[in-house]
Coordinates of C-alpha atoms in Angstrom, one line a residue:
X1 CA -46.9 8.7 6.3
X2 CA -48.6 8.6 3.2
X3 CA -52.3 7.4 3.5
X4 CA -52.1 4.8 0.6
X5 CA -49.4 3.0 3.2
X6 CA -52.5 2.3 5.8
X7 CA -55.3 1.3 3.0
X8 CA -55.2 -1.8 0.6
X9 CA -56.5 -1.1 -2.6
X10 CA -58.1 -3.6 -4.6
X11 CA -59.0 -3.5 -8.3
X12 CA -61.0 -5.3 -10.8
X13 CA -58.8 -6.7 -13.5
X14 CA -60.0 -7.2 -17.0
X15 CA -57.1 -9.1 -18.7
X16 CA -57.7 -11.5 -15.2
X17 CA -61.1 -11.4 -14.4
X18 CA -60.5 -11.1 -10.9
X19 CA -60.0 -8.3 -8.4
X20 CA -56.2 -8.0 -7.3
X21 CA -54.4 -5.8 -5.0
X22 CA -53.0 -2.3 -6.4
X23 CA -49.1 -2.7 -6.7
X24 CA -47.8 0.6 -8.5
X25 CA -44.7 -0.3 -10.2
X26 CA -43.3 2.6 -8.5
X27 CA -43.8 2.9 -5.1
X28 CA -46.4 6.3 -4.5
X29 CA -46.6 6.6 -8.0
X30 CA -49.2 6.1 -10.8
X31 CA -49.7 5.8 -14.5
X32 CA -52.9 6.5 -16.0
X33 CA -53.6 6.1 -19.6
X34 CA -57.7 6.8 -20.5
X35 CA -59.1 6.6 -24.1
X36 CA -60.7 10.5 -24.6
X37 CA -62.9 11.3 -27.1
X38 CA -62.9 11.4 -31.2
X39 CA -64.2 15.2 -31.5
X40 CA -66.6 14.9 -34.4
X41 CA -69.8 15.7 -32.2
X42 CA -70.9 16.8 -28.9
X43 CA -69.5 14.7 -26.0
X44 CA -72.6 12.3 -24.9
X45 CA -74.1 11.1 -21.6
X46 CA -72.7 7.9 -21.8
X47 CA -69.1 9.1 -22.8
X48 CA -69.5 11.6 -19.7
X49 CA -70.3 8.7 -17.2
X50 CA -67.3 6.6 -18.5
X51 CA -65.1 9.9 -17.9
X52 CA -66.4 10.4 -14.8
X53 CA -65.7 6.9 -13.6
X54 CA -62.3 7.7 -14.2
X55 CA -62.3 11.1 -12.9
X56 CA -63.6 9.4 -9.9
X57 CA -60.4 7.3 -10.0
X58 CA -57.8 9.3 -10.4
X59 CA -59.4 11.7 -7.5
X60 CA -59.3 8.6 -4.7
X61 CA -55.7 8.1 -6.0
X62 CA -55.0 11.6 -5.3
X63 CA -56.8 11.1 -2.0
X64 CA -54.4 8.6 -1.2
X65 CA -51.4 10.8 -1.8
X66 CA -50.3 9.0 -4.7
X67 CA -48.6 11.1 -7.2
X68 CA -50.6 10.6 -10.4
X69 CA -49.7 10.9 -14.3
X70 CA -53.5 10.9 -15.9
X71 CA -52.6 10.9 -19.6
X72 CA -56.0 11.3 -21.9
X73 CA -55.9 11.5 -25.5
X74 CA -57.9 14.0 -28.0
X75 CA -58.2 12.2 -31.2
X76 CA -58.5 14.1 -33.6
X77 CA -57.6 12.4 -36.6
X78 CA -60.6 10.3 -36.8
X79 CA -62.0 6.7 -36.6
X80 CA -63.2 5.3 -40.2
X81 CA -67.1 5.2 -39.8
X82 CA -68.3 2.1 -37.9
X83 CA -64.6 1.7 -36.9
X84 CA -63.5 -0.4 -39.2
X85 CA -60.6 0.0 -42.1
X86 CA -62.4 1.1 -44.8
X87 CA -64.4 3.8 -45.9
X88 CA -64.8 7.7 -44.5
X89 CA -63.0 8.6 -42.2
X90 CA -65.9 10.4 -39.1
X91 CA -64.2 13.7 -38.6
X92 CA -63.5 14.7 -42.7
X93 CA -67.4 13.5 -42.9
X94 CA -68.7 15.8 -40.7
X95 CA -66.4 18.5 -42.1
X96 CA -67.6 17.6 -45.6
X97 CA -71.2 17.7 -44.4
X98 CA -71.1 21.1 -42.4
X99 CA -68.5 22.8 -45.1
X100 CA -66.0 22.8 -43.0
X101 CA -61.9 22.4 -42.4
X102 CA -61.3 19.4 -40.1
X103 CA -59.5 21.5 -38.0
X104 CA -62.7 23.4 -37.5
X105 CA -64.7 20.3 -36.8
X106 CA -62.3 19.1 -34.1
X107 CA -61.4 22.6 -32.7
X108 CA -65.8 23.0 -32.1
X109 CA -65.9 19.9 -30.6
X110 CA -62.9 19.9 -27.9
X111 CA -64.1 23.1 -27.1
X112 CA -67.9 21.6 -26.3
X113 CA -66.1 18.6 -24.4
X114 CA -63.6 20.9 -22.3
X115 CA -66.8 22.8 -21.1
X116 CA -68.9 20.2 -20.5
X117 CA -66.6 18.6 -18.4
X118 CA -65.7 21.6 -16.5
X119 CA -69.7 22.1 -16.1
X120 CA -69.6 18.4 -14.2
X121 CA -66.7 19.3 -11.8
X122 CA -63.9 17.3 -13.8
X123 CA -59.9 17.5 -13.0
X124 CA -58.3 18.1 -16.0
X125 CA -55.7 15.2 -16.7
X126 CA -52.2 15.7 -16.1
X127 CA -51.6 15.6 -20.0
X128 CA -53.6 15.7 -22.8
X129 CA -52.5 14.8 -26.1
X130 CA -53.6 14.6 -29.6
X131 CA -53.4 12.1 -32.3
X132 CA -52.2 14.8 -34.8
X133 CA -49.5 16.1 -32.6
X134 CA -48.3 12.4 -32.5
X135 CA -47.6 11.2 -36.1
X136 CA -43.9 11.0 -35.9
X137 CA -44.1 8.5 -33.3
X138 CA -47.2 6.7 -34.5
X139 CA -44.7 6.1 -37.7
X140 CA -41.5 5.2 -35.3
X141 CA -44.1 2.4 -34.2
X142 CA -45.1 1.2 -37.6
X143 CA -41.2 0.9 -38.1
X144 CA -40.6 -1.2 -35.5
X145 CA -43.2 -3.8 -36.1
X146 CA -42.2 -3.9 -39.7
X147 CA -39.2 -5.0 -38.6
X148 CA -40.3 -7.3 -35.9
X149 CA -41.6 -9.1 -39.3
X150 CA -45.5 -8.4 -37.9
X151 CA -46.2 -5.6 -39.8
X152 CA -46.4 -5.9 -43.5
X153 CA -47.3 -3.0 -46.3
X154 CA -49.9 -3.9 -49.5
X155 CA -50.6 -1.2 -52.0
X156 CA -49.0 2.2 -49.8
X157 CA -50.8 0.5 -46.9
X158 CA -49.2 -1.1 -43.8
X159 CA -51.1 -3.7 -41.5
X160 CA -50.9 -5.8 -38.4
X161 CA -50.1 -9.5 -39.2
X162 CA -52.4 -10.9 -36.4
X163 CA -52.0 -14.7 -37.1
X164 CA -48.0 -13.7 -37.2
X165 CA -48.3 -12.2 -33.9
X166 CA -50.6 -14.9 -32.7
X167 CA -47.6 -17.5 -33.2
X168 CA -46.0 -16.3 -30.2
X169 CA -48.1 -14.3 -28.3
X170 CA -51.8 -14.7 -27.5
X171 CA -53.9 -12.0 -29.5
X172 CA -57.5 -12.2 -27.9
X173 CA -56.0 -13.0 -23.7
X174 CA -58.3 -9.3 -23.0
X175 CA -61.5 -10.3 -24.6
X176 CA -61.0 -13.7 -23.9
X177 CA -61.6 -14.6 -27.6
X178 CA -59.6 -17.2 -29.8
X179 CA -58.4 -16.5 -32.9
X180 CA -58.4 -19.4 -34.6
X181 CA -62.2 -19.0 -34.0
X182 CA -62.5 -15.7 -34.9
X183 CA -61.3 -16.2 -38.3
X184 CA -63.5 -19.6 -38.7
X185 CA -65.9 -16.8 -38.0
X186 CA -65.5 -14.4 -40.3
X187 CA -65.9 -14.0 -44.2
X188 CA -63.2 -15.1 -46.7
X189 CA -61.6 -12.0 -48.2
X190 CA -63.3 -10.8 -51.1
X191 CA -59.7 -10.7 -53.4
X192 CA -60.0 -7.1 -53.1
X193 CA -59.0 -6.4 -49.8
X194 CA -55.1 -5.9 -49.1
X195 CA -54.9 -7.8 -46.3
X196 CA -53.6 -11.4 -45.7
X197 CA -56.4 -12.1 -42.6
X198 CA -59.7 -11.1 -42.0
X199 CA -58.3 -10.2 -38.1
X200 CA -55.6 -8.2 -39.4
X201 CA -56.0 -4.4 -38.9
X202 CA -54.6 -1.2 -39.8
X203 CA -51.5 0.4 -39.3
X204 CA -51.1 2.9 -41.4
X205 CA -54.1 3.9 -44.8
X206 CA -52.8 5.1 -48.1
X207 CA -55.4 8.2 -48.6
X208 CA -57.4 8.1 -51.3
X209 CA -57.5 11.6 -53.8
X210 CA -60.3 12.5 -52.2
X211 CA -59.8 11.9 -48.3
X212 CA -58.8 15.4 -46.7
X213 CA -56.3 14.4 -43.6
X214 CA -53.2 13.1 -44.8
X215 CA -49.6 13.1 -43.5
X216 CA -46.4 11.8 -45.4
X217 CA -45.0 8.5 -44.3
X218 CA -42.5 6.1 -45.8
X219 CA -45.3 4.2 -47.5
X220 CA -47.5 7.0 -48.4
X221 CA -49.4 9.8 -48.2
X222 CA -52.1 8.7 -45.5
X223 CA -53.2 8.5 -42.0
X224 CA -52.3 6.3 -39.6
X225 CA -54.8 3.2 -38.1
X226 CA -57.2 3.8 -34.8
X227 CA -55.2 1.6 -32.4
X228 CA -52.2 3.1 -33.0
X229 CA -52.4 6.6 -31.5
X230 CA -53.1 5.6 -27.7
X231 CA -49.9 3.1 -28.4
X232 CA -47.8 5.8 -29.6
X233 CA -49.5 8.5 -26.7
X234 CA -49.5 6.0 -23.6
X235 CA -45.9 4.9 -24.1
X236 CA -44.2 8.4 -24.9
X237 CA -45.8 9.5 -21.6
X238 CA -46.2 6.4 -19.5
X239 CA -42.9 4.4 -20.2
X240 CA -43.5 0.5 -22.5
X241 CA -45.5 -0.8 -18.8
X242 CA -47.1 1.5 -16.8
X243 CA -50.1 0.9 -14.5
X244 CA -53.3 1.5 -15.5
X245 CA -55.6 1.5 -18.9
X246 CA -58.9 2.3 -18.9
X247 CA -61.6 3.4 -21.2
X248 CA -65.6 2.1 -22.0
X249 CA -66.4 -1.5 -22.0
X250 CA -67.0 -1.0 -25.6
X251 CA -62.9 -0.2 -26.6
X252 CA -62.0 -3.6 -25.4
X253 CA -62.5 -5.2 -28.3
X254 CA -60.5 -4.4 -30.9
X255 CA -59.3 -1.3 -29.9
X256 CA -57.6 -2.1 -26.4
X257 CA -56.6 -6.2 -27.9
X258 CA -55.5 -4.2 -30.7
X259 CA -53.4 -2.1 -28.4
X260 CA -52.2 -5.0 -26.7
X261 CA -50.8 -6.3 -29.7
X262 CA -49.2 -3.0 -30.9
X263 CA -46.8 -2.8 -27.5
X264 CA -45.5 -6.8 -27.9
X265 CA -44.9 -6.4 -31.2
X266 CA -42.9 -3.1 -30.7
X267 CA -41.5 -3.2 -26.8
X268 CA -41.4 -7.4 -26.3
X269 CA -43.4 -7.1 -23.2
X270 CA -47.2 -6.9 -22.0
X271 CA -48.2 -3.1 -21.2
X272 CA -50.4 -2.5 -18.7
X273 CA -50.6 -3.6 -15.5
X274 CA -54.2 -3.2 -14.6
X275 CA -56.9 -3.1 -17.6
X276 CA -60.1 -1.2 -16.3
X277 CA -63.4 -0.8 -18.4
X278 CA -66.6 1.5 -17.6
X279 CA -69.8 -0.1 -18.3
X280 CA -72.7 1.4 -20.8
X281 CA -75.6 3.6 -19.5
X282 CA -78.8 3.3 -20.9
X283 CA -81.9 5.8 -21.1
X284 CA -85.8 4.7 -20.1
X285 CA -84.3 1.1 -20.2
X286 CA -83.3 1.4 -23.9
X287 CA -79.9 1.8 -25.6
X288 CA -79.6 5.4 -26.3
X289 CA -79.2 6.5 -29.8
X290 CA -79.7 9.3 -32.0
X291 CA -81.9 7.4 -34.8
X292 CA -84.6 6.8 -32.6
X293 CA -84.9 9.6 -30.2
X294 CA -84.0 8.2 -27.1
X295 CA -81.1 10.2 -26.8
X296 CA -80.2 13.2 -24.5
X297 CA -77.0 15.2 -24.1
X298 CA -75.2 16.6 -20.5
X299 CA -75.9 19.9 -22.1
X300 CA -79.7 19.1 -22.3
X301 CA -80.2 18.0 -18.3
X302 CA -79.0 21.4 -17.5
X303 CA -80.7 23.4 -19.5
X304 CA -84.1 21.4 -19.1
X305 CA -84.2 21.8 -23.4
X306 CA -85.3 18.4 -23.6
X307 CA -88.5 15.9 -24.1
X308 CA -87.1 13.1 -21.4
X309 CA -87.2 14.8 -18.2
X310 CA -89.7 16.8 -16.3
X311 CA -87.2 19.9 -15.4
X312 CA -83.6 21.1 -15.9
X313 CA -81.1 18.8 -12.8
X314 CA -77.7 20.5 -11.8
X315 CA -74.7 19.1 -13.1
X316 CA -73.6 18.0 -9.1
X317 CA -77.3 16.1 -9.3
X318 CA -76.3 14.0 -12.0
X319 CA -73.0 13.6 -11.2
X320 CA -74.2 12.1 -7.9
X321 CA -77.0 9.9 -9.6
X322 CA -74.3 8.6 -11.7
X323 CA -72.4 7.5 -8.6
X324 CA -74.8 6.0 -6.8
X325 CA -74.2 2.8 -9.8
X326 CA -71.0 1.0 -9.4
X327 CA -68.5 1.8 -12.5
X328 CA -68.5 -1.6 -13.8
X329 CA -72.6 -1.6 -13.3
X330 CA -74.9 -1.0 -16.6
X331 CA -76.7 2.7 -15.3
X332 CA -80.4 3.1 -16.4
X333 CA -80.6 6.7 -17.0
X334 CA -84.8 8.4 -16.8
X335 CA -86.5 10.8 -15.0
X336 CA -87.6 9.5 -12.0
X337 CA -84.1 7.7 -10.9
X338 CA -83.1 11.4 -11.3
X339 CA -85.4 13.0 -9.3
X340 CA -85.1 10.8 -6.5
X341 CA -81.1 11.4 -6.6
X342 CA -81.9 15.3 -6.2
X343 CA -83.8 14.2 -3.0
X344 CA -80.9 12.5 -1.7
X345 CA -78.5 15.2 -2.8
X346 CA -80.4 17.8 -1.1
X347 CA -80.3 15.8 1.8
X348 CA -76.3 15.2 1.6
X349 CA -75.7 18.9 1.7
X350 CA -78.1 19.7 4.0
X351 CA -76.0 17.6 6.6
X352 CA -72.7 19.2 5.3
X353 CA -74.4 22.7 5.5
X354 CA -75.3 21.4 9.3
X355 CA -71.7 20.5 10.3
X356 CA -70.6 23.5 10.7
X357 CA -73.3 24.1 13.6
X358 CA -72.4 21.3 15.6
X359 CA -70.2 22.1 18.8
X360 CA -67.9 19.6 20.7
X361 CA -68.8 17.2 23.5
X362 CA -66.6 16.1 26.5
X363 CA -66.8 12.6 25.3
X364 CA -68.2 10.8 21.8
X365 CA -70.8 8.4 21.5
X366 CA -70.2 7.3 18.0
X367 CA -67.5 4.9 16.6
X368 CA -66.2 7.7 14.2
X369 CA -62.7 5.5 13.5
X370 CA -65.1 2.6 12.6
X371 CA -67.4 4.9 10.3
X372 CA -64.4 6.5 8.7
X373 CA -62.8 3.0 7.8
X374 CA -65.7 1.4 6.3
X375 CA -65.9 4.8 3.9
X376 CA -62.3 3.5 2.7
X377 CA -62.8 0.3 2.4
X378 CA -65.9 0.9 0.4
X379 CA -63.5 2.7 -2.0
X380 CA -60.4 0.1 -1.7
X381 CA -63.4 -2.4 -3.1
X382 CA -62.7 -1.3 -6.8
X383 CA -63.8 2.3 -5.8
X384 CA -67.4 1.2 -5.0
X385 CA -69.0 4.9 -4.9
X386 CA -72.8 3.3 -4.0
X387 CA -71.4 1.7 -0.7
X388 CA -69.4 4.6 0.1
X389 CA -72.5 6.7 -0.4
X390 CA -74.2 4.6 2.3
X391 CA -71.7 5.5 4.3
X392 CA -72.3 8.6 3.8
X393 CA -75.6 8.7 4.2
X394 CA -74.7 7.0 7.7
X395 CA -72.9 10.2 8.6
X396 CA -75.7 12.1 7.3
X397 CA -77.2 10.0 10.2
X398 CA -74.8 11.1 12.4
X399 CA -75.2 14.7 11.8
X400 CA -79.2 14.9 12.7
X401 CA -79.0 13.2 15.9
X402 CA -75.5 15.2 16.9
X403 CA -78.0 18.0 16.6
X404 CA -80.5 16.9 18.2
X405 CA -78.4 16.2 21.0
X406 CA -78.8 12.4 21.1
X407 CA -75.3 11.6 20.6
X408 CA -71.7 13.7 21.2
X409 CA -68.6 14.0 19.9
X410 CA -65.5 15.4 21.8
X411 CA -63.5 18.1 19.7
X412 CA -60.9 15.7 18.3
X413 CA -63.1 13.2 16.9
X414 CA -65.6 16.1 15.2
X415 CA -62.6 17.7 13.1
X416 CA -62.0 14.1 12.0
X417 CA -65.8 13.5 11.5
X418 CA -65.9 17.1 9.2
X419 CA -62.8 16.5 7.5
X420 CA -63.4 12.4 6.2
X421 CA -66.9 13.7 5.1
X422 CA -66.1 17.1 3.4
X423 CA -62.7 14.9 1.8
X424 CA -65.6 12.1 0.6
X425 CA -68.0 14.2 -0.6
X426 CA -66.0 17.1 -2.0
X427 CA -62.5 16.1 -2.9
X428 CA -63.0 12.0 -3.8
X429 CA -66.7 12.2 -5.1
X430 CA -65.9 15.8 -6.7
X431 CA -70.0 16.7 -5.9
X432 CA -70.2 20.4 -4.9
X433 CA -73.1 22.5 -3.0
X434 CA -74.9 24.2 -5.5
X435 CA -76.5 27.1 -3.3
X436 CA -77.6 30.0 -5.1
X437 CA -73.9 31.7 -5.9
X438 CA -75.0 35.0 -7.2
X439 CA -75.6 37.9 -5.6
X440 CA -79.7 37.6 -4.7
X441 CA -78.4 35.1 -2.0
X442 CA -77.7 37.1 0.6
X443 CA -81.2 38.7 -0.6
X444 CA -83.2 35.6 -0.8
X445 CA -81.9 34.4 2.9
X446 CA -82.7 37.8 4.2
X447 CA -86.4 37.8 3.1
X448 CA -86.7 34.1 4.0
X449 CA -85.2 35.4 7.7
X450 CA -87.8 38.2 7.9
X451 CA -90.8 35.4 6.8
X452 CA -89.1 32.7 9.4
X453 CA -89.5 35.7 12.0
X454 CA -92.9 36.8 10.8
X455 CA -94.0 33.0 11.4
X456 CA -92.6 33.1 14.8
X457 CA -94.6 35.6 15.6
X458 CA -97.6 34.6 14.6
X459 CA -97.3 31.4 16.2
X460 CA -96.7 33.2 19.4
X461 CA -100.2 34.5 19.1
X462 CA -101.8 31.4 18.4
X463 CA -102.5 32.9 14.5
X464 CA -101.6 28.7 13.7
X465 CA -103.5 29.1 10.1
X466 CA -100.8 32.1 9.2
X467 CA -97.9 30.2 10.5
X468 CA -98.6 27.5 8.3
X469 CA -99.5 29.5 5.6
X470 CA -96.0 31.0 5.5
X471 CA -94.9 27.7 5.9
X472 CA -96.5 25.4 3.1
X473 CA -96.0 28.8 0.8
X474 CA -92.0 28.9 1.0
X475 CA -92.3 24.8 0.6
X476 CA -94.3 25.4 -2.4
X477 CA -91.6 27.7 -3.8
X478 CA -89.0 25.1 -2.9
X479 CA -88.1 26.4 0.7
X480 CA -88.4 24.1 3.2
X481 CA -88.5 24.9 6.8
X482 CA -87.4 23.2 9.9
X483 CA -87.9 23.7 13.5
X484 CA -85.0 22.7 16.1
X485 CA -84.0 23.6 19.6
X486 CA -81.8 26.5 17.8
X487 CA -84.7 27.7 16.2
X488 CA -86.1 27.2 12.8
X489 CA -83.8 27.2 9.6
X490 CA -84.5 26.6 6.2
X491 CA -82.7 24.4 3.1
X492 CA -83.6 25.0 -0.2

């Protein structure tokens, strides 16, 4: 039996508000759309955390031996700067600035992000598609909502009638904004503008002479609006409704309304099932940006090339200091959160490290079933990674005083102990053990063995001040010992 028949899953809703049980529209199925990244510039921290959220995600639904469609874009056509409908379009900027073709640009760029996300233990989605390799049907879409008698075109241009739209459908239900205040909000138009509403967005942009992406269309030669690619994606891969769209808490307003409004105009019916948004991570308490400094990039906290933190951090570090915040949670990001995360890393793999050593009981003494539960129910809560890593840190628990020999567990429930926390730890939080890999390992644990032995000695004749000399020495080098009733071992 599958295990997502045995666990309720329960998810936080954005075009509700509420949490509400996960009904796949096919049964053992799922269809995940995410919002990737416009490959003008290195990916950022808080693009990585929003990823990872959803990495995070699609993993558990794996877990849960659902078959998963994970469908995230590449857009590489560009967003106008400032994401709006007029002016320069971000990547032909950065490929006028740096003398370069666009192509270029992009090509740079989704290399950068495919590493960096490899670097942080990332599945890659099941598809991943580009805006560029998507014009034909970004056009087909234009078409249709022409025709619907939403979509009008001014001047080689084509745009979204919203106030149209909003006659018979409800433009604003995702943000939970009102249109008829959003346009007492907002500026007349200036005479000069094409468009017959302020609200009213982009479909399709006639390219100006000097604008360096353009593709041929029935109204122009151009380049087609922001919302419209992760229509025209999510629907050629995911069906008209499918289950899930997520993205940053930032895209849902305009880009995912904007979405919205795209797929009624064109299909007749609402998309997406469940809307899910990843909330904003700040740095020292600040909103990171460029312009002032208080910026650092994934790339930066492994390297240690940086002037926020004290010392490089693995990537398994960070991606573990990132989940101890709930998705939905605003993340402060600084140096000392991180350094205490390393300290509750090491001590999660320490205890993995340590299962391996324990040996079956005739009878168990711990509620393993219970333990196990609470870890999926701390999950089925809108994937709640900081209560599931109490949990873990419970069976951390577990582990020290199975070896101390204070509690037991018989055979059967140990391999079910080993396996929920390697699946946890491993498979649904995608950490990994970052021991030393190369080949000096098998070098460095022989000369701490020979020390460890040298120690022993000594403290068998009394020579206390050398044993602790050996002792506080590998501790300064980041070797820490520990004495049990097996003898002593070390952890780095």
């Amino acid at each position: 039996m599958p295990l997502y028949k045995s666990q309720q899953l329960k998810i936080y809703n954005s075009l509700s508000g509420e949490k509400e049980v996960f009904t796949p529209i096919h049964e053992g199925n799922v269809g995940m759309y995410v919002c990737g990244p416009t490959v003008y510039s290195n990916v950022h921290l808080g693009n990585l955390r929003t990823f990872m959220s959803f990495d995070v995600i699609f993993r558990y639904f794996q877990h849960l031996d659902y078959k998963v469609r994970y469908v995230r874009n590449i857009t590489d056509v560009g967003h106008i700067v400032d994401d709006v409908d007029e002016g320069e379009d971000k990547i032909a900027k950065k490929a006028r600035l740096e003398q370069l073709e666009p192509m270029e640009v992009v090509q740079r760029y989704t290399v950068d992000f495919h590493e960096i996300l490899s670097a942080f233990n990332f599945l890659p989605p099941s598809i991943e598609p580009t805006a560029t390799g998507h014009i034909i049907e970004q056009i087909e879409i234009i078409k249709k909502i022409i025709d619907a008698g939403i979509g009008y075109e001014a001047n080689g241009s084509v745009y979204f009638d919203v106030v149209k739209f909003n006659e018979t459908n409800h433009y604003g239900r995702l943000s939970g904004r009102n249109i008829e205040e959003m346009l007492a909000n907002t500026r007349d138009l200036d005479g000069q503008s094409d468009k017959r509403n302020p609200q009213d967005f982009a479909l399709w942009k006639k390219a100006e002479p000097q604008h360096i992406m353009r593709w041929p269309s029935p109204w122009s030669d151009g380049f087609p609006g922001w919302h419209l690619e992760c229509t025209a994606m999510s629907t050629k891969y995911l069906g008209n409704h499918f289950d899930i769209h997520g993205g940053g808490m930032d895209l849902k307003f305009p880009h995912h309304e904007c979405e919205i409004a795209q797929n009624e105009a064109c299909t007749g019916q609402t998309p997406v099932n469940y809307w899910l948004h990843a909330n904003m991570l700040t740095l020292n308490g600040k909103k990171m940006a460029k312009s002032t400094g208080n910026n650092i990039l994934p790339r930066e906290i492994l390297t240690g090339e940086n002037t926020i933190l004290s010392k490089a951090f693995s990537a398994s570090v960070t991606r573990f200091f990132m989940l101890q915040a709930h998705y939905r949670s605003i993340l402060d990001f600084s140096d000392d959160a991180i350094v205490a995360a390393e300290k509750g890393y090491k001590r999660l793999m320490e205890a993995m490290s340590s299962l391996e050593s324990i040996t079956a009981a005739a009878q168990s003494t711990l509620n393993i079933a219970e333990w196990k539960q609470l870890c999926y129910d701390a999950m089925n809560d809108d994937f709640n990674t900081p209560i599931l890593i109490a949990q873990l840190f419970e069976g951390v628990r577990f582990v020290n005083v199975l070896k101390e020999g204070k509690e037991s567990l018989t055979a059967e429930d140990l391999k079910i102990f080993t396996t929920a926390m390697n699946g946890f730890v491993f498979e649904v939080l995608g950490l990994e053990d970052e021991k030393i890999s190369d080949g000096n390992n098998d070098k460095l644990e022989g000369t701490v063995n020979l020390l460890i032995e040298m120690r022993k000695q000594a403290r068998e004749n009394k020579n206390f001040a050398l044993s602790d000399q050996i002792r506080d020495q590998l501790l300064a080098l980041g070797i820490q010992l520990k004495d049990g009733k097996e003898g002593t071992t070390f952890s780095l």
